[in-house]
PDB file of C-alpha atoms in Angstrom:
ATOM      1  CA  UNK A   1       0.738  13.036  -1.980  1.00  0.00           C
ATOM      2  CA  UNK A   2       2.872  11.791   0.863  1.00  0.00           C
ATOM      3  CA  UNK A   3       2.575   8.801   3.206  1.00  0.00           C
ATOM      4  CA  UNK A   4      -0.156   6.644   4.679  1.00  0.00           C
ATOM      5  CA  UNK A   5      -0.759   3.457   6.637  1.00  0.00           C
ATOM      6  CA  UNK A   6      -3.547   0.839   6.436  1.00  0.00           C
ATOM      7  CA  UNK A   7      -4.013  -1.745   9.210  1.00  0.00           C
ATOM      8  CA  UNK A   8      -6.088  -4.762  10.233  1.00  0.00           C
ATOM      9  CA  UNK A   9      -6.483  -5.952  13.827  1.00  0.00           C
ATOM     10  CA  UNK A  10      -8.505  -8.659  15.561  1.00  0.00           C
ATOM     11  CA  UNK A  11      -9.662  -8.268  19.151  1.00  0.00           C
ATOM     12  CA  UNK A  12     -12.254  -9.450  21.658  1.00  0.00           C
ATOM     13  CA  UNK A  13     -15.172  -7.194  22.492  1.00  0.00           C
ATOM     14  CA  UNK A  14     -16.656  -6.840  25.980  1.00  0.00           C
ATOM     15  CA  UNK A  15     -18.768  -9.970  25.428  1.00  0.00           C
ATOM     16  CA  UNK A  16     -15.737 -12.064  24.498  1.00  0.00           C
ATOM     17  CA  UNK A  17     -16.620 -12.229  20.793  1.00  0.00           C
ATOM     18  CA  UNK A  18     -13.870 -11.863  18.198  1.00  0.00           C
ATOM     19  CA  UNK A  19     -14.064  -8.695  16.123  1.00  0.00           C
ATOM     20  CA  UNK A  20     -11.975  -7.162  13.356  1.00  0.00           C
ATOM     21  CA  UNK A  21     -11.141  -3.483  12.976  1.00  0.00           C
ATOM     22  CA  UNK A  22      -9.528  -1.640  10.092  1.00  0.00           C
ATOM     23  CA  UNK A  23      -7.806   1.724  10.069  1.00  0.00           C
ATOM     24  CA  UNK A  24      -6.195   4.112   7.614  1.00  0.00           C
ATOM     25  CA  UNK A  25      -4.303   7.341   8.248  1.00  0.00           C
ATOM     26  CA  UNK A  26      -2.517   9.781   5.949  1.00  0.00           C
ATOM     27  CA  UNK A  27      -0.693  13.108   5.944  1.00  0.00           C
ATOM     28  CA  UNK A  28       0.605  15.332   3.141  1.00  0.00           C
ATOM     29  CA  UNK A  29       1.907  18.806   2.327  1.00  0.00           C
ATOM     30  CA  UNK A  30      -1.328  19.765   0.570  1.00  0.00           C
ATOM     31  CA  UNK A  31      -4.762  20.673   1.971  1.00  0.00           C
ATOM     32  CA  UNK A  32      -7.765  18.363   2.222  1.00  0.00           C
ATOM     33  CA  UNK A  33      -6.134  14.930   2.007  1.00  0.00           C
ATOM     34  CA  UNK A  34      -9.001  13.400   4.004  1.00  0.00           C
ATOM     35  CA  UNK A  35     -11.409  14.037   1.144  1.00  0.00           C
ATOM     36  CA  UNK A  36      -9.655  11.853  -1.422  1.00  0.00           C
ATOM     37  CA  UNK A  37      -7.099   9.434   0.017  1.00  0.00           C
ATOM     38  CA  UNK A  38      -8.342   7.292   2.962  1.00  0.00           C
ATOM     39  CA  UNK A  39     -11.185   4.785   2.638  1.00  0.00           C
ATOM     40  CA  UNK A  40     -12.377   2.213   5.171  1.00  0.00           C
ATOM     41  CA  UNK A  41     -15.236  -0.150   5.988  1.00  0.00           C
ATOM     42  CA  UNK A  42     -15.767  -3.144   8.239  1.00  0.00           C
ATOM     43  CA  UNK A  43     -14.227  -5.238   5.438  1.00  0.00           C
ATOM     44  CA  UNK A  44     -10.974  -3.381   4.808  1.00  0.00           C
ATOM     45  CA  UNK A  45      -8.948  -0.186   4.433  1.00  0.00           C
ATOM     46  CA  UNK A  46      -7.504   1.386   1.273  1.00  0.00           C
ATOM     47  CA  UNK A  47      -5.320   4.432   0.551  1.00  0.00           C
ATOM     48  CA  UNK A  48      -4.875   5.996  -2.896  1.00  0.00           C
ATOM     49  CA  UNK A  49      -2.142   8.570  -3.506  1.00  0.00           C
ATOM     50  CA  UNK A  50       0.620   9.942  -5.769  1.00  0.00           C
ATOM     51  CA  UNK A  51      -1.372  11.039  -8.861  1.00  0.00           C
ATOM     52  CA  UNK A  52      -4.598  10.546  -6.930  1.00  0.00           C
ATOM     53  CA  UNK A  53      -7.521   8.661  -8.411  1.00  0.00           C
ATOM     54  CA  UNK A  54     -10.222   8.825  -5.741  1.00  0.00           C
ATOM     55  CA  UNK A  55     -12.188   6.105  -7.548  1.00  0.00           C
ATOM     56  CA  UNK A  56      -9.466   3.548  -6.782  1.00  0.00           C
ATOM     57  CA  UNK A  57     -10.052   3.977  -3.059  1.00  0.00           C
ATOM     58  CA  UNK A  58     -13.823   4.211  -3.198  1.00  0.00           C
ATOM     59  CA  UNK A  59     -14.281   1.254  -5.560  1.00  0.00           C
ATOM     60  CA  UNK A  60     -11.575  -0.705  -3.772  1.00  0.00           C
ATOM     61  CA  UNK A  61     -13.530  -0.642  -0.527  1.00  0.00           C
ATOM     62  CA  UNK A  62     -16.748  -1.431  -2.390  1.00  0.00           C
ATOM     63  CA  UNK A  63     -15.086  -4.515  -3.881  1.00  0.00           C
ATOM     64  CA  UNK A  64     -13.911  -5.591  -0.426  1.00  0.00           C
ATOM     65  CA  UNK A  65     -17.462  -5.160   0.847  1.00  0.00           C
ATOM     66  CA  UNK A  66     -18.596  -7.452  -1.971  1.00  0.00           C
ATOM     67  CA  UNK A  67     -16.247 -10.175  -0.733  1.00  0.00           C
ATOM     68  CA  UNK A  68     -13.246  -9.845  -3.043  1.00  0.00           C
ATOM     69  CA  UNK A  69      -9.773 -10.350  -1.646  1.00  0.00           C
ATOM     70  CA  UNK A  70      -7.745  -7.168  -1.372  1.00  0.00           C
ATOM     71  CA  UNK A  71      -5.152  -8.189  -3.978  1.00  0.00           C
ATOM     72  CA  UNK A  72      -7.809  -9.167  -6.513  1.00  0.00           C
ATOM     73  CA  UNK A  73      -9.822  -6.016  -5.833  1.00  0.00           C
ATOM     74  CA  UNK A  74      -7.018  -3.477  -6.093  1.00  0.00           C
ATOM     75  CA  UNK A  75      -5.119  -5.176  -8.892  1.00  0.00           C
ATOM     76  CA  UNK A  76      -8.297  -5.307 -10.982  1.00  0.00           C
ATOM     77  CA  UNK A  77      -8.719  -1.552 -10.565  1.00  0.00           C
ATOM     78  CA  UNK A  78      -5.099  -0.902 -11.526  1.00  0.00           C
ATOM     79  CA  UNK A  79      -5.412  -3.143 -14.570  1.00  0.00           C
ATOM     80  CA  UNK A  80      -8.248  -0.929 -15.822  1.00  0.00           C
ATOM     81  CA  UNK A  81      -6.390   2.343 -15.088  1.00  0.00           C
ATOM     82  CA  UNK A  82      -4.460   3.887 -17.993  1.00  0.00           C
ATOM     83  CA  UNK A  83      -2.342   5.927 -15.551  1.00  0.00           C
ATOM     84  CA  UNK A  84      -1.566   3.076 -13.153  1.00  0.00           C
ATOM     85  CA  UNK A  85       2.188   3.719 -13.275  1.00  0.00           C
ATOM     86  CA  UNK A  86       1.628   7.153 -11.703  1.00  0.00           C
ATOM     87  CA  UNK A  87      -0.423   5.739  -8.796  1.00  0.00           C
ATOM     88  CA  UNK A  88       0.240   4.405  -5.346  1.00  0.00           C
ATOM     89  CA  UNK A  89      -2.480   2.117  -4.045  1.00  0.00           C
ATOM     90  CA  UNK A  90      -2.342  -0.044  -0.957  1.00  0.00           C
ATOM     91  CA  UNK A  91      -4.566  -1.605   1.651  1.00  0.00           C
ATOM     92  CA  UNK A  92      -5.669  -4.515   3.794  1.00  0.00           C
ATOM     93  CA  UNK A  93      -8.679  -6.805   3.630  1.00  0.00           C
ATOM     94  CA  UNK A  94     -10.032  -9.539   5.854  1.00  0.00           C
ATOM     95  CA  UNK A  95      -7.336 -12.001   4.781  1.00  0.00           C
ATOM     96  CA  UNK A  96      -4.484 -10.163   3.122  1.00  0.00           C
ATOM     97  CA  UNK A  97      -2.453  -7.108   2.245  1.00  0.00           C
ATOM     98  CA  UNK A  98      -1.578  -5.385  -1.025  1.00  0.00           C
ATOM     99  CA  UNK A  99       0.688  -2.502  -2.051  1.00  0.00           C
ATOM    100  CA  UNK A 100       1.530  -1.023  -5.445  1.00  0.00           C
ATOM    101  CA  UNK A 101       3.822   1.865  -6.385  1.00  0.00           C
ATOM    102  CA  UNK A 102       4.013   2.714 -10.065  1.00  0.00           C
ATOM    103  CA  UNK A 103       7.307   3.484 -11.770  1.00  0.00           C
ATOM    104  CA  UNK A 104       6.198   7.069 -12.469  1.00  0.00           C
ATOM    105  CA  UNK A 105       5.771   8.001  -8.790  1.00  0.00           C
ATOM    106  CA  UNK A 106       8.129  10.744  -7.604  1.00  0.00           C
ATOM    107  CA  UNK A 107      11.218   9.986  -5.514  1.00  0.00           C
ATOM    108  CA  UNK A 108      11.613   8.977  -2.884  1.00  0.00           C
ATOM    109  CA  UNK A 109       8.745   6.536  -3.169  1.00  0.00           C
ATOM    110  CA  UNK A 110       8.208   3.016  -1.897  1.00  0.00           C
ATOM    111  CA  UNK A 111       5.826   0.783   0.000  1.00  0.00           C
ATOM    112  CA  UNK A 112       6.054  -1.684   2.873  1.00  0.00           C
ATOM    113  CA  UNK A 113       3.905  -4.772   3.385  1.00  0.00           C
ATOM    114  CA  UNK A 114       4.042  -5.846   7.021  1.00  0.00           C
ATOM    115  CA  UNK A 115       2.100  -8.249   9.185  1.00  0.00           C
ATOM    116  CA  UNK A 116      -1.519  -7.076   8.921  1.00  0.00           C
ATOM    117  CA  UNK A 117      -0.567  -3.606   7.667  1.00  0.00           C
ATOM    118  CA  UNK A 118       0.780  -1.685   4.687  1.00  0.00           C
ATOM    119  CA  UNK A 119       2.592   1.652   4.417  1.00  0.00           C
ATOM    120  CA  UNK A 120       3.309   3.691   1.276  1.00  0.00           C
ATOM    121  CA  UNK A 121       4.621   7.125   0.399  1.00  0.00           C
ATOM    122  CA  UNK A 122       6.146   9.310  -2.278  1.00  0.00           C
ATOM    123  CA  UNK A 123       8.035  12.600  -2.399  1.00  0.00           C
ATOM    124  CA  UNK A 124       9.629  11.547   0.883  1.00  0.00           C
ATOM    125  CA  UNK A 125      12.975  12.487   2.374  1.00  0.00           C
ATOM    126  CA  UNK A 126      14.018   8.820   2.340  1.00  0.00           C
ATOM    127  CA  UNK A 127      13.126   5.175   3.110  1.00  0.00           C
ATOM    128  CA  UNK A 128      13.369   5.756   6.860  1.00  0.00           C
ATOM    129  CA  UNK A 129       9.988   7.541   6.772  1.00  0.00           C
ATOM    130  CA  UNK A 130       8.077   4.382   5.894  1.00  0.00           C
ATOM    131  CA  UNK A 131      10.259   2.182   8.092  1.00  0.00           C
ATOM    132  CA  UNK A 132       9.584   4.351  11.145  1.00  0.00           C
ATOM    133  CA  UNK A 133       5.859   4.480  10.435  1.00  0.00           C
ATOM    134  CA  UNK A 134       5.681   0.697  10.186  1.00  0.00           C
ATOM    135  CA  UNK A 135       7.920   0.045  13.191  1.00  0.00           C
ATOM    136  CA  UNK A 136       6.043   2.366  15.538  1.00  0.00           C
ATOM    137  CA  UNK A 137       2.697   0.901  14.519  1.00  0.00           C
ATOM    138  CA  UNK A 138       4.009  -2.630  15.099  1.00  0.00           C
ATOM    139  CA  UNK A 139       5.230  -1.572  18.534  1.00  0.00           C
ATOM    140  CA  UNK A 140       1.753  -0.397  19.554  1.00  0.00           C
ATOM    141  CA  UNK A 141      -0.242  -3.464  18.495  1.00  0.00           C
ATOM    142  CA  UNK A 142      -0.418  -4.748  22.058  1.00  0.00           C
ATOM    143  CA  UNK A 143      -1.572  -1.423  23.477  1.00  0.00           C
ATOM    144  CA  UNK A 144      -5.033  -0.960  24.942  1.00  0.00           C
ATOM    145  CA  UNK A 145      -5.246   2.535  23.454  1.00  0.00           C
ATOM    146  CA  UNK A 146      -7.714   3.134  20.605  1.00  0.00           C
ATOM    147  CA  UNK A 147      -6.407   2.396  17.121  1.00  0.00           C
ATOM    148  CA  UNK A 148      -7.083   5.975  16.017  1.00  0.00           C
ATOM    149  CA  UNK A 149      -4.530   7.319  18.485  1.00  0.00           C
ATOM    150  CA  UNK A 150      -1.965   4.699  17.560  1.00  0.00           C
ATOM    151  CA  UNK A 151      -2.322   5.632  13.897  1.00  0.00           C
ATOM    152  CA  UNK A 152      -1.419   9.210  14.822  1.00  0.00           C
ATOM    153  CA  UNK A 153       1.632   7.840  16.640  1.00  0.00           C
ATOM    154  CA  UNK A 154       2.708   6.004  13.485  1.00  0.00           C
ATOM    155  CA  UNK A 155       2.344   9.067  11.259  1.00  0.00           C
ATOM    156  CA  UNK A 156       4.258  11.206  13.735  1.00  0.00           C
ATOM    157  CA  UNK A 157       7.131   8.703  13.665  1.00  0.00           C
ATOM    158  CA  UNK A 158       7.365   9.002   9.885  1.00  0.00           C
ATOM    159  CA  UNK A 159       7.155  12.776  10.058  1.00  0.00           C
ATOM    160  CA  UNK A 160       9.972  12.923  12.604  1.00  0.00           C
ATOM    161  CA  UNK A 161      12.175  11.027  10.141  1.00  0.00           C
ATOM    162  CA  UNK A 162      11.601  13.709   7.508  1.00  0.00           C
ATOM    163  CA  UNK A 163       8.199  12.935   6.048  1.00  0.00           C
ATOM    164  CA  UNK A 164       7.190  14.817   2.905  1.00  0.00           C
ATOM    165  CA  UNK A 165      10.239  16.605   1.505  1.00  0.00           C
ATOM    166  CA  UNK A 166       8.384  19.584  -0.026  1.00  0.00           C
ATOM    167  CA  UNK A 167       9.235  22.098   2.688  1.00  0.00           C
ATOM    168  CA  UNK A 168       8.170  24.995   0.477  1.00  0.00           C
ATOM    169  CA  UNK A 169       4.548  23.797   0.786  1.00  0.00           C
ATOM    170  CA  UNK A 170       3.552  24.949   4.266  1.00  0.00           C
ATOM    171  CA  UNK A 171      -0.210  24.279   4.118  1.00  0.00           C
ATOM    172  CA  UNK A 172      -0.661  20.635   5.098  1.00  0.00           C
ATOM    173  CA  UNK A 173      -3.367  18.161   6.120  1.00  0.00           C
ATOM    174  CA  UNK A 174      -3.929  14.815   7.811  1.00  0.00           C
ATOM    175  CA  UNK A 175      -6.788  12.373   8.333  1.00  0.00           C
ATOM    176  CA  UNK A 176      -7.671   9.041   9.909  1.00  0.00           C
ATOM    177  CA  UNK A 177     -10.567   6.605   9.691  1.00  0.00           C
ATOM    178  CA  UNK A 178     -11.348   3.444  11.671  1.00  0.00           C
ATOM    179  CA  UNK A 179     -14.167   0.910  11.165  1.00  0.00           C
ATOM    180  CA  UNK A 180     -14.982  -2.346  12.964  1.00  0.00           C
ATOM    181  CA  UNK A 181     -17.243  -5.373  12.770  1.00  0.00           C
ATOM    182  CA  UNK A 182     -18.357  -4.610  16.333  1.00  0.00           C
ATOM    183  CA  UNK A 183     -21.793  -3.030  16.748  1.00  0.00           C
ATOM    184  CA  UNK A 184     -21.137   0.241  18.584  1.00  0.00           C
ATOM    185  CA  UNK A 185     -23.797   2.835  19.365  1.00  0.00           C
ATOM    186  CA  UNK A 186     -22.946   5.599  19.016  1.00  0.00           C
ATOM    187  CA  UNK A 187     -19.919   5.339  16.758  1.00  0.00           C
ATOM    188  CA  UNK A 188     -16.905   6.958  18.459  1.00  0.00           C
ATOM    189  CA  UNK A 189     -16.362  10.482  17.187  1.00  0.00           C
ATOM    190  CA  UNK A 190     -12.601   9.984  17.266  1.00  0.00           C
ATOM    191  CA  UNK A 191     -12.661   7.252  14.599  1.00  0.00           C
ATOM    192  CA  UNK A 192     -13.210   9.632  11.662  1.00  0.00           C
ATOM    193  CA  UNK A 193     -11.109  12.797  11.886  1.00  0.00           C
ATOM    194  CA  UNK A 194      -9.652  15.316   9.456  1.00  0.00           C
ATOM    195  CA  UNK A 195      -7.420  18.366   9.669  1.00  0.00           C
ATOM    196  CA  UNK A 196      -7.823  20.005   6.268  1.00  0.00           C
ATOM    197  CA  UNK A 197      -5.482  23.019   6.242  1.00  0.00           C
ATOM    198  CA  UNK A 198      -2.779  23.827   8.785  1.00  0.00           C
ATOM    199  CA  UNK A 199       0.985  24.114   9.141  1.00  0.00           C
ATOM    200  CA  UNK A 200       1.044  21.506  11.953  1.00  0.00           C
ATOM    201  CA  UNK A 201      -1.213  18.682  10.742  1.00  0.00           C
ATOM    202  CA  UNK A 202      -0.197  15.879  13.073  1.00  0.00           C
ATOM    203  CA  UNK A 203      -0.133  17.990  16.229  1.00  0.00           C
ATOM    204  CA  UNK A 204      -3.550  19.309  15.244  1.00  0.00           C
ATOM    205  CA  UNK A 205      -4.847  15.817  14.437  1.00  0.00           C
ATOM    206  CA  UNK A 206      -3.721  14.598  17.860  1.00  0.00           C
ATOM    207  CA  UNK A 207      -5.410  17.561  19.551  1.00  0.00           C
ATOM    208  CA  UNK A 208      -8.581  16.940  17.529  1.00  0.00           C
ATOM    209  CA  UNK A 209      -8.480  13.294  18.591  1.00  0.00           C
ATOM    210  CA  UNK A 210      -8.196  14.259  22.267  1.00  0.00           C
ATOM    211  CA  UNK A 211     -11.154  16.650  22.024  1.00  0.00           C
ATOM    212  CA  UNK A 212     -13.226  14.118  20.067  1.00  0.00           C
ATOM    213  CA  UNK A 213     -12.545  11.379  22.616  1.00  0.00           C
ATOM    214  CA  UNK A 214     -13.417  13.746  25.452  1.00  0.00           C
ATOM    215  CA  UNK A 215     -16.651  14.704  23.704  1.00  0.00           C
ATOM    216  CA  UNK A 216     -17.564  11.080  22.985  1.00  0.00           C
ATOM    217  CA  UNK A 217     -17.082  10.051  26.597  1.00  0.00           C
ATOM    218  CA  UNK A 218     -19.120  13.035  27.815  1.00  0.00           C
ATOM    219  CA  UNK A 219     -21.932  12.168  25.402  1.00  0.00           C
ATOM    220  CA  UNK A 220     -21.975   8.547  26.564  1.00  0.00           C
ATOM    221  CA  UNK A 221     -22.193   9.645  30.172  1.00  0.00           C
ATOM    222  CA  UNK A 222     -25.073  11.997  29.427  1.00  0.00           C
ATOM    223  CA  UNK A 223     -27.007  10.043  26.790  1.00  0.00           C
ATOM    224  CA  UNK A 224     -25.767   6.449  27.064  1.00  0.00           C
ATOM    225  CA  UNK A 225     -29.070   5.107  28.423  1.00  0.00           C
ATOM    226  CA  UNK A 226     -30.964   6.654  25.517  1.00  0.00           C
ATOM    227  CA  UNK A 227     -28.770   4.831  22.997  1.00  0.00           C
ATOM    228  CA  UNK A 228     -29.212   1.538  24.843  1.00  0.00           C
ATOM    229  CA  UNK A 229     -33.000   1.977  24.871  1.00  0.00           C
ATOM    230  CA  UNK A 230     -33.204   3.135  21.249  1.00  0.00           C
ATOM    231  CA  UNK A 231     -35.257   0.605  19.227  1.00  0.00           C
ATOM    232  CA  UNK A 232     -35.272   2.536  15.942  1.00  0.00           C
ATOM    233  CA  UNK A 233     -33.233  -0.130  14.160  1.00  0.00           C
ATOM    234  CA  UNK A 234     -35.654  -2.841  15.206  1.00  0.00           C
ATOM    235  CA  UNK A 235     -38.630  -0.678  14.191  1.00  0.00           C
ATOM    236  CA  UNK A 236     -37.155  -0.038  10.756  1.00  0.00           C
ATOM    237  CA  UNK A 237     -36.584  -3.740  10.158  1.00  0.00           C
TER     238      UNK A 237
END
């Protein structure tokens, strides 16, 4: 695979209550990366790559949901994985960060653990890919823009530094996912996006984000009162 970023942010909602959101975004020079690499919940974000084991991401998030710390959760999965040295696995939980790159990953590979975020990649043109991804994300933390859009910014920065070095593979993909502790109805369409097969994955992901945000805002304007009046959750309880 190629490179990805996992992040944790705290913020105040419209009522002044503190909330936590998690995000993960990834791009690669293969199709369908959104089906097997990025995983997120209101308790954390995980990315699995290199020789991909989808179970590491899925179970990693499940362990975070059960209350395990991210280092304990992901290290336990690696300890039970016979091919751990061929994996990259990284993520963030409520209280920490974790990144692992096995010795059998393909050059250039590495990972970065920053403040409230992690970045990892393999088969890259060089270390500047991960550095740019991390730096651009850090520079947007104070922005009011949605996290989903800022994750696209971070991936684009890494891509501009060279990204995945396999230029002979023209069919590419990208994906992002965001989850939060805040109760939002409906969930924003732009927080779970995939571009499965294209030669311009990040430009297409940005365009998809713009259309999804436009559609979400139009739906709120047209149906917002219906969501506010919906008592299905209360009825089911």
